[in-house]
Backbone as a ProteinNet text record, in pm:
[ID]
protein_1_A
[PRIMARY]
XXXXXXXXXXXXXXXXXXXXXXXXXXXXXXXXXXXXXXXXXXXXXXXXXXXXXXXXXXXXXXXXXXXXXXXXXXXXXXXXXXXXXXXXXXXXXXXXXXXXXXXXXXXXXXXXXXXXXXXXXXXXXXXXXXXXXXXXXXXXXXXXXXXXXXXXXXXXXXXXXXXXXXXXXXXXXXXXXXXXXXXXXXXXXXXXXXXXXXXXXXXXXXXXXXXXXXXXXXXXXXXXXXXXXXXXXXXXXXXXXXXXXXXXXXXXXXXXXXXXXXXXXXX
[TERTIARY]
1501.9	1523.9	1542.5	1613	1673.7	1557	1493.1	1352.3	1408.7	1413.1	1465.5	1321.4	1253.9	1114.3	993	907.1	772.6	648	545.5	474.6	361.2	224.2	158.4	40.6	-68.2	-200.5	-244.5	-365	-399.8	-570.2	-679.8	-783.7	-823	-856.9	-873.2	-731.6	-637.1	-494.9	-408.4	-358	-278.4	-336.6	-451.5	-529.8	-622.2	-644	-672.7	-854.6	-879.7	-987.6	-990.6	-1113.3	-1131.8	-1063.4	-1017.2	-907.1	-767.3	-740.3	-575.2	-543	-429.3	-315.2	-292.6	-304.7	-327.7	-153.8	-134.2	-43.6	54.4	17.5	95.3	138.2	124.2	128.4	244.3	243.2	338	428.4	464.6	546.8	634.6	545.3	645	700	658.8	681.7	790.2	787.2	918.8	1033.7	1019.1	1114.6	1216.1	1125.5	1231	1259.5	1176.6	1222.9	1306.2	1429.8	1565.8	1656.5	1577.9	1657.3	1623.5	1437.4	1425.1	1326.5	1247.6	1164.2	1013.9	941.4	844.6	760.1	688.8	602.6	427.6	403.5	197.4	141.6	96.8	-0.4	-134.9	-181.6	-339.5	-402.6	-561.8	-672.6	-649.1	-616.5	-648.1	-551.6	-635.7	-542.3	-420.9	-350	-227.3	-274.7	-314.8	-439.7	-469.8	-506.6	-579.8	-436.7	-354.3	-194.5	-109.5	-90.1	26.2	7.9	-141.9	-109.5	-74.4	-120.4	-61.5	53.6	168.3	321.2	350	265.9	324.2	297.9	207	182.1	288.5	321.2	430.7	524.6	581.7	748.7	818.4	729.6	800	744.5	739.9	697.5	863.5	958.5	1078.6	1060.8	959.8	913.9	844.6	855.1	734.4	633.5	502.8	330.6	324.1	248.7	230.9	46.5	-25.9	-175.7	-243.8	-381.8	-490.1	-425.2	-413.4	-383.8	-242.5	-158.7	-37.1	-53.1	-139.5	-163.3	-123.3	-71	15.7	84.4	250.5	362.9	419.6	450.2	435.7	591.7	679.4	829.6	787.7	714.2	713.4	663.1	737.6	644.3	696.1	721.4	783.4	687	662.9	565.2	662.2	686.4	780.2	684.6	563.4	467.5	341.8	299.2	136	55.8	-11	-75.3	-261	-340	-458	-558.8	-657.9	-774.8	-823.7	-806.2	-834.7	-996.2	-985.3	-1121.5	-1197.5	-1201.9	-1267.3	-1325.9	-1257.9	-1253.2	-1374.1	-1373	-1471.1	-1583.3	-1580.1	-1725.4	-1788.9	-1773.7	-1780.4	-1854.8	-1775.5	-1825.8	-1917.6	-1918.2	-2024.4	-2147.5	-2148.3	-2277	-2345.8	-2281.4	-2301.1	-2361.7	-2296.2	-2330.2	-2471.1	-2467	-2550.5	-2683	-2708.4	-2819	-2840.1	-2771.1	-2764.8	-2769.7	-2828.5	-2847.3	-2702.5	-2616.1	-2494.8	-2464.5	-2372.8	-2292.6	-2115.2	-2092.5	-1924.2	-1856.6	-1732.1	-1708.4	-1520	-1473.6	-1348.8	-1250.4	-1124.9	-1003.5	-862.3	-798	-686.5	-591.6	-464	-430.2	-446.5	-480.6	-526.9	-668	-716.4	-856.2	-947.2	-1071.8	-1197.2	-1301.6	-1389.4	-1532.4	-1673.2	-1735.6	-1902.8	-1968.8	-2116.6	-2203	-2277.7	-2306.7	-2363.8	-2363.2	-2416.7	-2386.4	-2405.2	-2371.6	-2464.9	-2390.1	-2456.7	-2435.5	-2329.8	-2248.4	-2139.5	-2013.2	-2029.1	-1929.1	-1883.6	-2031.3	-1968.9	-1895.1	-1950.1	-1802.9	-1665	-1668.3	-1556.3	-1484.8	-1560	-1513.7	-1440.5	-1528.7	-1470.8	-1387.2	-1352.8	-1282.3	-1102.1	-1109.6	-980.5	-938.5	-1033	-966.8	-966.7	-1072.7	-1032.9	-1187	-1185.6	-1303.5	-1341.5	-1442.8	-1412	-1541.3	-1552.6	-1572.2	-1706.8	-1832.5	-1925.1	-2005.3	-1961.7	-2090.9	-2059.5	-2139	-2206.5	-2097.9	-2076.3	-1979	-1966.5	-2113.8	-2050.1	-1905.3	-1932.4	-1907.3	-1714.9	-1722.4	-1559	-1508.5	-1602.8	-1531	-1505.4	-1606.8	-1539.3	-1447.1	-1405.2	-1290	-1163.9	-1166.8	-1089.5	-1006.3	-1132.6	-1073.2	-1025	-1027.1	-981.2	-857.9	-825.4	-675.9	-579.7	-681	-575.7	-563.1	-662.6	-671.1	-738.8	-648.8	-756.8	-783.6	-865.7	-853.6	-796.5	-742.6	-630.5	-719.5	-807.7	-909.7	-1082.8	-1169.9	-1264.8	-1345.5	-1448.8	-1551	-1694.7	-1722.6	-1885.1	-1950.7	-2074.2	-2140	-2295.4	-2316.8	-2452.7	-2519.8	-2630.2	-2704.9	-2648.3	-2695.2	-2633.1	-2674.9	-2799.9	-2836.7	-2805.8	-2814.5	-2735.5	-2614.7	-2587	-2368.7	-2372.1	-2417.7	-2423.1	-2491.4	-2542.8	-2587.2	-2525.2	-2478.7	-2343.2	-2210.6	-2183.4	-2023.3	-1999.3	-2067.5	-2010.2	-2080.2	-2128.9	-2170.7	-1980.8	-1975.7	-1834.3	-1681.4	-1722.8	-1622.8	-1643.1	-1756.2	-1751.6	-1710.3	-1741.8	-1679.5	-1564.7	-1495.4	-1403.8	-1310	-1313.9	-1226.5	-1071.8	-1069.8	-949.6	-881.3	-914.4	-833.7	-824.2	-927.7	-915.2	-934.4	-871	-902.8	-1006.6	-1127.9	-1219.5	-1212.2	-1254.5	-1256.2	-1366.6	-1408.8	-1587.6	-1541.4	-1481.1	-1470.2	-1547.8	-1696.6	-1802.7	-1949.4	-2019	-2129.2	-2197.8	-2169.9	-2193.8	-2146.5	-2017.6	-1898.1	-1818	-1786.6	-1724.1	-1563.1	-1495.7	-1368.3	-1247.7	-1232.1	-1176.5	-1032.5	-922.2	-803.5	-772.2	-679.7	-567.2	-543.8	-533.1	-499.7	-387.2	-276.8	-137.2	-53.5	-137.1	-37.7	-135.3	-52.3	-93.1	-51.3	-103.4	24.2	169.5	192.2	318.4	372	340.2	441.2	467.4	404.3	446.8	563.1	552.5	634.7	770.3	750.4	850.6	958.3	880.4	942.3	1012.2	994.5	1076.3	1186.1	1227.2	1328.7	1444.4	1548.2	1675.9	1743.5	1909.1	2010.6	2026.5	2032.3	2067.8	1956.8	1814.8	1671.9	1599.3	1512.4	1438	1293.9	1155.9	1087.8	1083	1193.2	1210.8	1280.5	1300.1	1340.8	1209.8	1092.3	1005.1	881.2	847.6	719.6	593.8	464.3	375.7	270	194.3	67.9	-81.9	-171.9	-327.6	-423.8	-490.3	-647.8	-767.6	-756.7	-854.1	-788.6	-895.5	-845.2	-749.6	-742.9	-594.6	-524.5	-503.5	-363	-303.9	-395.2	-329.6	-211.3	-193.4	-96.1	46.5	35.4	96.1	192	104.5	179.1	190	141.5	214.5	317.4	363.4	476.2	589.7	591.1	684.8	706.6	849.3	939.8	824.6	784.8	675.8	540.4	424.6	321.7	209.4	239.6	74.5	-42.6	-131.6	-271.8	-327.7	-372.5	-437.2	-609.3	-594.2	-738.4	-846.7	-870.4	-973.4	-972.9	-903.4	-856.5	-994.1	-1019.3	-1120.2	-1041.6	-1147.5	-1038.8	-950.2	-986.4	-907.4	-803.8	-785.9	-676	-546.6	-587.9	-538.8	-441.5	-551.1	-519.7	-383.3	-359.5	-221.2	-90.4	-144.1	-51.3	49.9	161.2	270.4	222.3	176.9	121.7	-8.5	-105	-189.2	-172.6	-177.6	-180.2	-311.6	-326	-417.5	-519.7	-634.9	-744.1	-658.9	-679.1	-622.5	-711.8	-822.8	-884.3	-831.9	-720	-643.3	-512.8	-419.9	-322.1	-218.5	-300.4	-253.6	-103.4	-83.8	51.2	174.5	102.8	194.3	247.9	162.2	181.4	313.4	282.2	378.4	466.7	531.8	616.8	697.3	609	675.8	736.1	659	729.9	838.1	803.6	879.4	1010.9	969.9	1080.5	1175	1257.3	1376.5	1491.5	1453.5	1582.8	1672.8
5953.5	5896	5744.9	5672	5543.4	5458.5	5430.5	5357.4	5276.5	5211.1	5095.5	5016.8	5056.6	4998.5	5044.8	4885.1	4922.8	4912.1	4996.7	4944.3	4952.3	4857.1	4893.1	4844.6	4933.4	4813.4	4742.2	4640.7	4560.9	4604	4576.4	4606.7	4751.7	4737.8	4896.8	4955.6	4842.4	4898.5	4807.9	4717.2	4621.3	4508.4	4471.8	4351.2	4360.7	4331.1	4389.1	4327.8	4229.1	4196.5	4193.6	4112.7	4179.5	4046.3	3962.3	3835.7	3820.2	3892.9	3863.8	3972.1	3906.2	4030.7	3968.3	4016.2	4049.6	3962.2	3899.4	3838.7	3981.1	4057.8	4215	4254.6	4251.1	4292.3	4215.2	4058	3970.9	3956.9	3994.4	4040.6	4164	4256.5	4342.1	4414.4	4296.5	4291.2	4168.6	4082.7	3947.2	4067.3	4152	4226.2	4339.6	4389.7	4464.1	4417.2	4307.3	4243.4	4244.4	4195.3	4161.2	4318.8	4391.9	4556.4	4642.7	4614.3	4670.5	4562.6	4625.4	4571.3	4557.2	4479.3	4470.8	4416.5	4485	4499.4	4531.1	4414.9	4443.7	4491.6	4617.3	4665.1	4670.8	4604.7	4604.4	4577.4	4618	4576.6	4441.7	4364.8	4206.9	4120.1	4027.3	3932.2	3882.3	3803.7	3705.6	3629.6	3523.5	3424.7	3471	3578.8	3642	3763.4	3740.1	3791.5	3705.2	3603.7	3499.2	3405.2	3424	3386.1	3462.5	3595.2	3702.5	3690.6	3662.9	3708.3	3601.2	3470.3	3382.5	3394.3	3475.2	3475.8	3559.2	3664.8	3706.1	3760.9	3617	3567.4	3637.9	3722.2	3760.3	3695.2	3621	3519.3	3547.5	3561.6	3617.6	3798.9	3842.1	4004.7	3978.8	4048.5	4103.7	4142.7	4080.6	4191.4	4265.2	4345.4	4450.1	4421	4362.5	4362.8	4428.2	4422.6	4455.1	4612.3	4706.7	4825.1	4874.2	4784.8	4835.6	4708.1	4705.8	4615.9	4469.4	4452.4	4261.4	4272.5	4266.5	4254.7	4144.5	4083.1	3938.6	3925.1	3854.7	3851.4	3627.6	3581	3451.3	3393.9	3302	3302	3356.5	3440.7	3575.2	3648	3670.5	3829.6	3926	4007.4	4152.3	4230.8	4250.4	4365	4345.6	4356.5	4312.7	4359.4	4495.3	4556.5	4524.5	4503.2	4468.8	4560.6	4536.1	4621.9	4511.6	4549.3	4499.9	4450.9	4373	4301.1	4406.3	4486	4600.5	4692.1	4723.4	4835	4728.3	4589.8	4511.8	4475.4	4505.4	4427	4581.9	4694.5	4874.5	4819.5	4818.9	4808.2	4695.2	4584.6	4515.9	4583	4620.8	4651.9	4761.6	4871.3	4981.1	4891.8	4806.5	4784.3	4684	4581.6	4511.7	4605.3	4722.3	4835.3	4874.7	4870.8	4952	4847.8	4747.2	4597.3	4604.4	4592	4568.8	4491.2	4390.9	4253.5	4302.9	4191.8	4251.5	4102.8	4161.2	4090.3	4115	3989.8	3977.7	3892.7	3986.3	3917.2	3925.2	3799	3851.4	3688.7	3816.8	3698.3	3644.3	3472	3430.7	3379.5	3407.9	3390.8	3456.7	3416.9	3546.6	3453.9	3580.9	3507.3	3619.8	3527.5	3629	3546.8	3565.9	3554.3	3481.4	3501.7	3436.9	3473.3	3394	3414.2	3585.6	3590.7	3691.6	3711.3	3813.8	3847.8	3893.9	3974.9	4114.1	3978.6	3857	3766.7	3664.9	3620.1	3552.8	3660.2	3770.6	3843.7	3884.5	3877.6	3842.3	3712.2	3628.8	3545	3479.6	3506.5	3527.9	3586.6	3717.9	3802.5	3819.7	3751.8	3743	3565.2	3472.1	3331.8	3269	3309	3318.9	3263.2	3233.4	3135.9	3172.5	3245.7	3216.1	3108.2	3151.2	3076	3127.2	3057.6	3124	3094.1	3175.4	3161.8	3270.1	3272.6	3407.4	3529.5	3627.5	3709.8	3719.3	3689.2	3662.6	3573.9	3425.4	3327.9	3341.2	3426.6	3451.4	3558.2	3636.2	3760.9	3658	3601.3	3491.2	3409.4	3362.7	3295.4	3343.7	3465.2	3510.4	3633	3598.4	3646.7	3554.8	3435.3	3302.2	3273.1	3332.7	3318	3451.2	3553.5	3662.2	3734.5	3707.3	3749.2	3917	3988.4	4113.6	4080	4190.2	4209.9	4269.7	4228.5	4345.4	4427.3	4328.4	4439.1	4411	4544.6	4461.1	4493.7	4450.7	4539.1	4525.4	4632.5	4605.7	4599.6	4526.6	4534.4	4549.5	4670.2	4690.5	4730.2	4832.4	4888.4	5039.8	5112	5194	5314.8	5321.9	5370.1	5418	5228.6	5185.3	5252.9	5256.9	5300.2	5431.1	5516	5654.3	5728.7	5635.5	5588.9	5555.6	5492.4	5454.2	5508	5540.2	5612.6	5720.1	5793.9	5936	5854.1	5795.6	5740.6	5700.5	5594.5	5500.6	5618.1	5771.6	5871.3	5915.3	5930.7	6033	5938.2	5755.8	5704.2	5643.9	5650	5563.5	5629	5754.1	5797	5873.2	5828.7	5898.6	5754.3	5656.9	5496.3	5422.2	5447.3	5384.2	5430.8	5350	5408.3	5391.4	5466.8	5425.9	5443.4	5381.5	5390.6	5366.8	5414.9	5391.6	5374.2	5202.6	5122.3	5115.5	5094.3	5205.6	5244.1	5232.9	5286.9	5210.4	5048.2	4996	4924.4	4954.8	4871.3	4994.1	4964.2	5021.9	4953.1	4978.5	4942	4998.6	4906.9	4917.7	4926.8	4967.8	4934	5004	4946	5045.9	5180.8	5218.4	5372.4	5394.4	5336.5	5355.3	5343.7	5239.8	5218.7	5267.1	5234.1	5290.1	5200	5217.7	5152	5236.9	5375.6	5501.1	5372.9	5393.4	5323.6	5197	5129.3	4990.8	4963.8	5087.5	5079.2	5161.5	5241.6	5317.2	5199.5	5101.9	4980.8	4910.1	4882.6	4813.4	4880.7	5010.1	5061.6	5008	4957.1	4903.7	5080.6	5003.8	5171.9	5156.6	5287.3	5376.3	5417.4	5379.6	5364.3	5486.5	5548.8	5677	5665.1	5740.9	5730.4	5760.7	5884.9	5916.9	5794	5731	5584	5472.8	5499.9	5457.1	5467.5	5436.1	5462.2	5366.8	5456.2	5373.5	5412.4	5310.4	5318.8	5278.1	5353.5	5315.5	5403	5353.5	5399.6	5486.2	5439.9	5485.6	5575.1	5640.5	5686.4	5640	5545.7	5480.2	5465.9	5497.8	5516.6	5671.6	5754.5	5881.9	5908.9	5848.6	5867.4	5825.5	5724.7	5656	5720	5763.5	5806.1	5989.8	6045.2	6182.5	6166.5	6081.4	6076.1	5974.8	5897.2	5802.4	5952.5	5894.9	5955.2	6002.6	5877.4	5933.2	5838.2	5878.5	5842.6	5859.4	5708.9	5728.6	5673.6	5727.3	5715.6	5636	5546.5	5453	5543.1	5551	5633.3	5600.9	5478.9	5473.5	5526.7	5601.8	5618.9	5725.8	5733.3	5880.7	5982	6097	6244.6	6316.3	6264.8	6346.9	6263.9	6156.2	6039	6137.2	6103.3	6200	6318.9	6362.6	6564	6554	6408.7	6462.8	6355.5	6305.2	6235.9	6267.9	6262.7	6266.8	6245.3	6140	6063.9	6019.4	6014.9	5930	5861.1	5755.5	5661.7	5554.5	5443.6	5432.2	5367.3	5298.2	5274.2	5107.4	5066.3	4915.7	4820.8	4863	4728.6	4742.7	4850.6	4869.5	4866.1	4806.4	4770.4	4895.9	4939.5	5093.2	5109.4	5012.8	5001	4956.2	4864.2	4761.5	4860.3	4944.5	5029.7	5168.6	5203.3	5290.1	5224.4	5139	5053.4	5030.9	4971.1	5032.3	5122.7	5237.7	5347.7	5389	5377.3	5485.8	5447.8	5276.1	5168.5	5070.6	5165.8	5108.3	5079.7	4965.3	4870.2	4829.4
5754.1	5887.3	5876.6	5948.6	5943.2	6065.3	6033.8	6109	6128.5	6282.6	6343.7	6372.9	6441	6461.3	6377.8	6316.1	6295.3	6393.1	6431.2	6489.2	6465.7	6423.1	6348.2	6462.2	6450.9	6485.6	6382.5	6462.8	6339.9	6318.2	6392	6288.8	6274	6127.3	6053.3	6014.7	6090.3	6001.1	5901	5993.4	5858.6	5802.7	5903.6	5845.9	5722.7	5627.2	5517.8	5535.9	5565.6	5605.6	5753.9	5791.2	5900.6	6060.2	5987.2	6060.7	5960.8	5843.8	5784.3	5762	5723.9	5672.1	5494.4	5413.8	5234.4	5196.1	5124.7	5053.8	5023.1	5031.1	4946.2	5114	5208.8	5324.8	5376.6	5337.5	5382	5357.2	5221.5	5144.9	5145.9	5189.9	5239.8	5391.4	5471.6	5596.1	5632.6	5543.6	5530.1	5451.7	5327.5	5293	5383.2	5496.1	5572.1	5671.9	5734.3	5848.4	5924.8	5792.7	5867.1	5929.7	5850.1	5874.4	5993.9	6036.4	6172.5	6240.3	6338.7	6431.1	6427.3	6384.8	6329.6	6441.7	6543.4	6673.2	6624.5	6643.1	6627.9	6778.5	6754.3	6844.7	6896.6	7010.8	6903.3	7037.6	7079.5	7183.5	7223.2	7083.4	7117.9	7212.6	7246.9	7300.5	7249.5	7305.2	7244.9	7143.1	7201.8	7126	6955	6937.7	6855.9	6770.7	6832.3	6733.3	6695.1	6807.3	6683.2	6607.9	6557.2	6431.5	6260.6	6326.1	6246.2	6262.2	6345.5	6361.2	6294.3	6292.2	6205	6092.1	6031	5876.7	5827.6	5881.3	5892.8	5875	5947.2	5991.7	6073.6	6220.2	6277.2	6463.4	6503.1	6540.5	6706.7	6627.7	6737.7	6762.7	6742.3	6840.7	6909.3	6996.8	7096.5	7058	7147.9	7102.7	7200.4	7131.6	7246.1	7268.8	7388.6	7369	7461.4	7428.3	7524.7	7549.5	7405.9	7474.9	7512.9	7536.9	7633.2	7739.7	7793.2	7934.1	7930.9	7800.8	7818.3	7720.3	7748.4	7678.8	7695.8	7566.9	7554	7498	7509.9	7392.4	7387.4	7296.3	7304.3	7433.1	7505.7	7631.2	7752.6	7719.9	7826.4	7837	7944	8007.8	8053.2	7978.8	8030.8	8062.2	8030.7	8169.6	8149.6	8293.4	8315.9	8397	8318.3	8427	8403.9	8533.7	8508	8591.6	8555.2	8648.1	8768.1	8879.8	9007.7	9032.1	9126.7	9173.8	9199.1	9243.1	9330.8	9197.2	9116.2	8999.3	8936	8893.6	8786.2	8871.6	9024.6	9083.1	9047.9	9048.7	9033.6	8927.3	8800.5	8644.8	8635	8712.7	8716.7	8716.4	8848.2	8931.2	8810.8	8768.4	8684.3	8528.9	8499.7	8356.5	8406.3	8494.6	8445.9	8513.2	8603.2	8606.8	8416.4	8327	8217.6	8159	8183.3	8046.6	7972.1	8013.9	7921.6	7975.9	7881.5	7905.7	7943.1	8040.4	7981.7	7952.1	7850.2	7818.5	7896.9	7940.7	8057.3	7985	7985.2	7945.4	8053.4	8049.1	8096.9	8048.4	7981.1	7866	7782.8	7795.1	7669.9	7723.9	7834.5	7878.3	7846.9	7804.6	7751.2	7779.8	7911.1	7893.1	7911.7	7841.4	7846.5	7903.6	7941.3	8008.3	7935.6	7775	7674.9	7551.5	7452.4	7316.7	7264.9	7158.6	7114.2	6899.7	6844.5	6702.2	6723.1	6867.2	6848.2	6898.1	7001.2	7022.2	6963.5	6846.7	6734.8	6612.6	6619.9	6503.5	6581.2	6714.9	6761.5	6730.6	6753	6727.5	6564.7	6505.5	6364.2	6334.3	6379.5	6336.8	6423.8	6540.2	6574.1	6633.7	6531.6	6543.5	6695.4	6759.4	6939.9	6970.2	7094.5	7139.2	7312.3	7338.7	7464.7	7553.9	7676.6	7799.6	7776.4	7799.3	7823.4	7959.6	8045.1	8194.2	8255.5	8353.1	8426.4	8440.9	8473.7	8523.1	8644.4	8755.3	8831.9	8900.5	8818.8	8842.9	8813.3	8705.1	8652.6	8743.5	8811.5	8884.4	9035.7	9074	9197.3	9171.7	9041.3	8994.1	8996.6	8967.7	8937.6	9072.9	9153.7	9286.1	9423.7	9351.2	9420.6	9339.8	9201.8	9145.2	9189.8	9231.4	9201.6	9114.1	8994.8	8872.2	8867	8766.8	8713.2	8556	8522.9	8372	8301.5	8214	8077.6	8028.5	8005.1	7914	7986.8	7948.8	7974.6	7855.1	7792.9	7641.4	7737.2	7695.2	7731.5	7625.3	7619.5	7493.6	7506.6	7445.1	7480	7354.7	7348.7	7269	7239.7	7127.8	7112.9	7248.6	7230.7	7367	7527.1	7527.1	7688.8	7648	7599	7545.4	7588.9	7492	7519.4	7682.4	7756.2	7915.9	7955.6	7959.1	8040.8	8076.2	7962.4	7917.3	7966.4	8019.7	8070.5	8242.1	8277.8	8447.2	8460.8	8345.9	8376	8398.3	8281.9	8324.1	8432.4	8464.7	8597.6	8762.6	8766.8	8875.3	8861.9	8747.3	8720.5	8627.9	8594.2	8492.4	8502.8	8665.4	8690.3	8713.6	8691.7	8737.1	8627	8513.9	8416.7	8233.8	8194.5	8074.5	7994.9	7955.5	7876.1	7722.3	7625.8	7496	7407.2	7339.8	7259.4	7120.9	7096.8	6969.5	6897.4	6897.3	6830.6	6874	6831.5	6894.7	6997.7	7024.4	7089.2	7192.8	7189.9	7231.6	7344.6	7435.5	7537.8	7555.7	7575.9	7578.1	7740.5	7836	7950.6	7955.4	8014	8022.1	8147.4	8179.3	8241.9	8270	8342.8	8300.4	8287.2	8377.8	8363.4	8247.9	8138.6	8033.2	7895.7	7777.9	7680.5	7555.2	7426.8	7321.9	7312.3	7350.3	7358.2	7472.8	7574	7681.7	7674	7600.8	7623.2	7499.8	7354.2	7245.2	7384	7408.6	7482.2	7622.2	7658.9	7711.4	7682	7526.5	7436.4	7364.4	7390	7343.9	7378.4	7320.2	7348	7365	7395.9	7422.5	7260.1	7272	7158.6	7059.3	7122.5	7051.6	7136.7	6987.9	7067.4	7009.5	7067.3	6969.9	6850.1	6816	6666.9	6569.7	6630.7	6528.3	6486.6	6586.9	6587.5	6414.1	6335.4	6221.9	6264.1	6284.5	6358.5	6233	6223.5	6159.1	6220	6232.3	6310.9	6277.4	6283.6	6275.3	6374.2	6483.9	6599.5	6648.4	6760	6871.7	6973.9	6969.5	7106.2	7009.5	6884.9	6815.7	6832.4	6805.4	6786.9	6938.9	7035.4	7137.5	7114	6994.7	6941	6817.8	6761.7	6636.7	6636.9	6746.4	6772.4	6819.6	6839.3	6928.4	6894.1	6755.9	6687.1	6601.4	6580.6	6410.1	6326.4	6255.1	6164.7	6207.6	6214.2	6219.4	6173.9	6060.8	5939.6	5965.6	5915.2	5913.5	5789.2	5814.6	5726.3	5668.9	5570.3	5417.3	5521.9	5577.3	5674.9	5799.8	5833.7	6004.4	5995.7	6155.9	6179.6	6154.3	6130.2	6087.6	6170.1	6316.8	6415.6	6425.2	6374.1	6375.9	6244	6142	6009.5	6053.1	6099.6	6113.7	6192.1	6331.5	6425.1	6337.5	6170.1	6158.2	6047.3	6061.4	5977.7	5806.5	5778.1	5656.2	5675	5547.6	5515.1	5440.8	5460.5	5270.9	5253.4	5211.6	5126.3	5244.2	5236.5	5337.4	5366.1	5511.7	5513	5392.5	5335.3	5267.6	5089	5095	4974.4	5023.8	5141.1	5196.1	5169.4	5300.2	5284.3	5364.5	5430.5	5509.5	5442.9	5395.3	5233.8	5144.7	5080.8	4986.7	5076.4	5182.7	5262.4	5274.3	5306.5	5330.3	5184.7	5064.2	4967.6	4901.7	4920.8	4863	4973.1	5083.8	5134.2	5194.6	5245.5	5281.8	5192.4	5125.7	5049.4	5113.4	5127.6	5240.8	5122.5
[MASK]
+++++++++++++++++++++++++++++++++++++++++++++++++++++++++++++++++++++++++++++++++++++++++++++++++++++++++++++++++++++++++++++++++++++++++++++++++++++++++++++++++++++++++++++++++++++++++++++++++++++++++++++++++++++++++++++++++++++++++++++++++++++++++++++++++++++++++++

């Protein structure tokens, strides 16, 4: 098959640590470049992707972030869907009964309430900085701009998590999308969009998803890569990730995308 587009996520997939992308990665992502479309998919913000597009060298594509929910082409916004005032004062009220923090994005904005061990490895780990004060104070802010959220994370205990998460399906699971990044971490979006629809937005004429090769790891990938041409699974992916994918190849912290791309991408 003649792959016009790549689309890869980034952590647990192409980033080889846990903020870059591997010298072997760059290398063979500058090598096909010029032949197709090289699109990063990923939870994260903007902020926290171009400097990957610049390591690179693809810096002239589109990101796809926060899920699907902010499509970015440079400083173009081609689509922006967010969770409403009404939907985050809900998840307020619910998380902070359940001692969880949330953590609020929209764009290149991010703020928490206060420090913690899980927002400084955010912070480390996607080069990004945010705001720190109350949630009230950002949800009244942000309803004096007009603002929703792309994304929201909650961050709690493993506990509170597993407490929470089926309360948050049962008032909110027909409006939004929930996701459990891991045992402690709750993950908000959209419901309307996806990483499938927002790659499916960017199709030019004469472009299908079967031209599409996607590579990811999690659960909000597998929508993704059942449904591209071919869709591999990185040695680390979960098993139910594996089982719906075209390919496995090697774990991202052995540049398992790099290595697919080699063998299989002879431009």
């Amino acid at each position: 098959m003649n792959y016009k587009i790549l689309c890869s996520d980034l952590d647990g997939t192409l980033l080889t640590s846990k903020s870059d992308v591997s010298e072997l990665t760059i290398a063979e992502i500058r090598r096909i470049k010029t032949q197709m479309r090289i699109i990063l998919v990923s939870a994260r913000m903007p902020s926290a992707m171009t400097y990957l597009q610049q390591d690179l060298g693809i810096e002239d594509q589109p990101i796809i972030c926060y899920n699907g929910a902010l499509i970015l082409d440079g400083d173009q916004e081609l689509s922006s869907v967010h969770i409403d005032t009404d939907h985050l004062d809900e998840i307020y009220g619910l998380a902070k009964a359940n001692g969880t923090q949330l953590g609020l994005y929209h764009k290149n904005e991010w703020y928490v309430p206060t420090d913690s061990e899980r927002v400084q490895k955010e912070i480390r780990y996607t080069k990004t900085t945010p705001v720190f004060r109350p949630t009230p104070e950002t949800l009244s802010d942000w309803k004096d701009r007009e603002l929703g959220a792309h994304k929201i994370m909650l961050m709690s205990t493993k506990t509170n998590a597993d407490a929470l998460y089926p309360i948050l399906e049962e008032e909110l699971g027909s409006y939004l999308n929930l996701y459990r990044s891991n045992d402690t971490l709750i993950e908000i979006a959209p419901k309307s969009v996806s990483k499938l629809s927002a790659i499916q937005s960017l199709l030019r004429q004469g472009e299908s998803l079967e031209h599409v090769i996607s590579f990811g790891d999690n659960y909000n990938d597998i929508e993704m890569l059942q449904n591209s041409g071919c869709g591999v699974a990185v040695g680390n992916a979960r098993e139910e990730v594996k089982a719906i994918s075209n390919a496995v190849t090697l774990p991202n912290t052995e540049n398992g995308v790099a290595h697919y791309i080699r063998k299989h991408l002879v431009i």
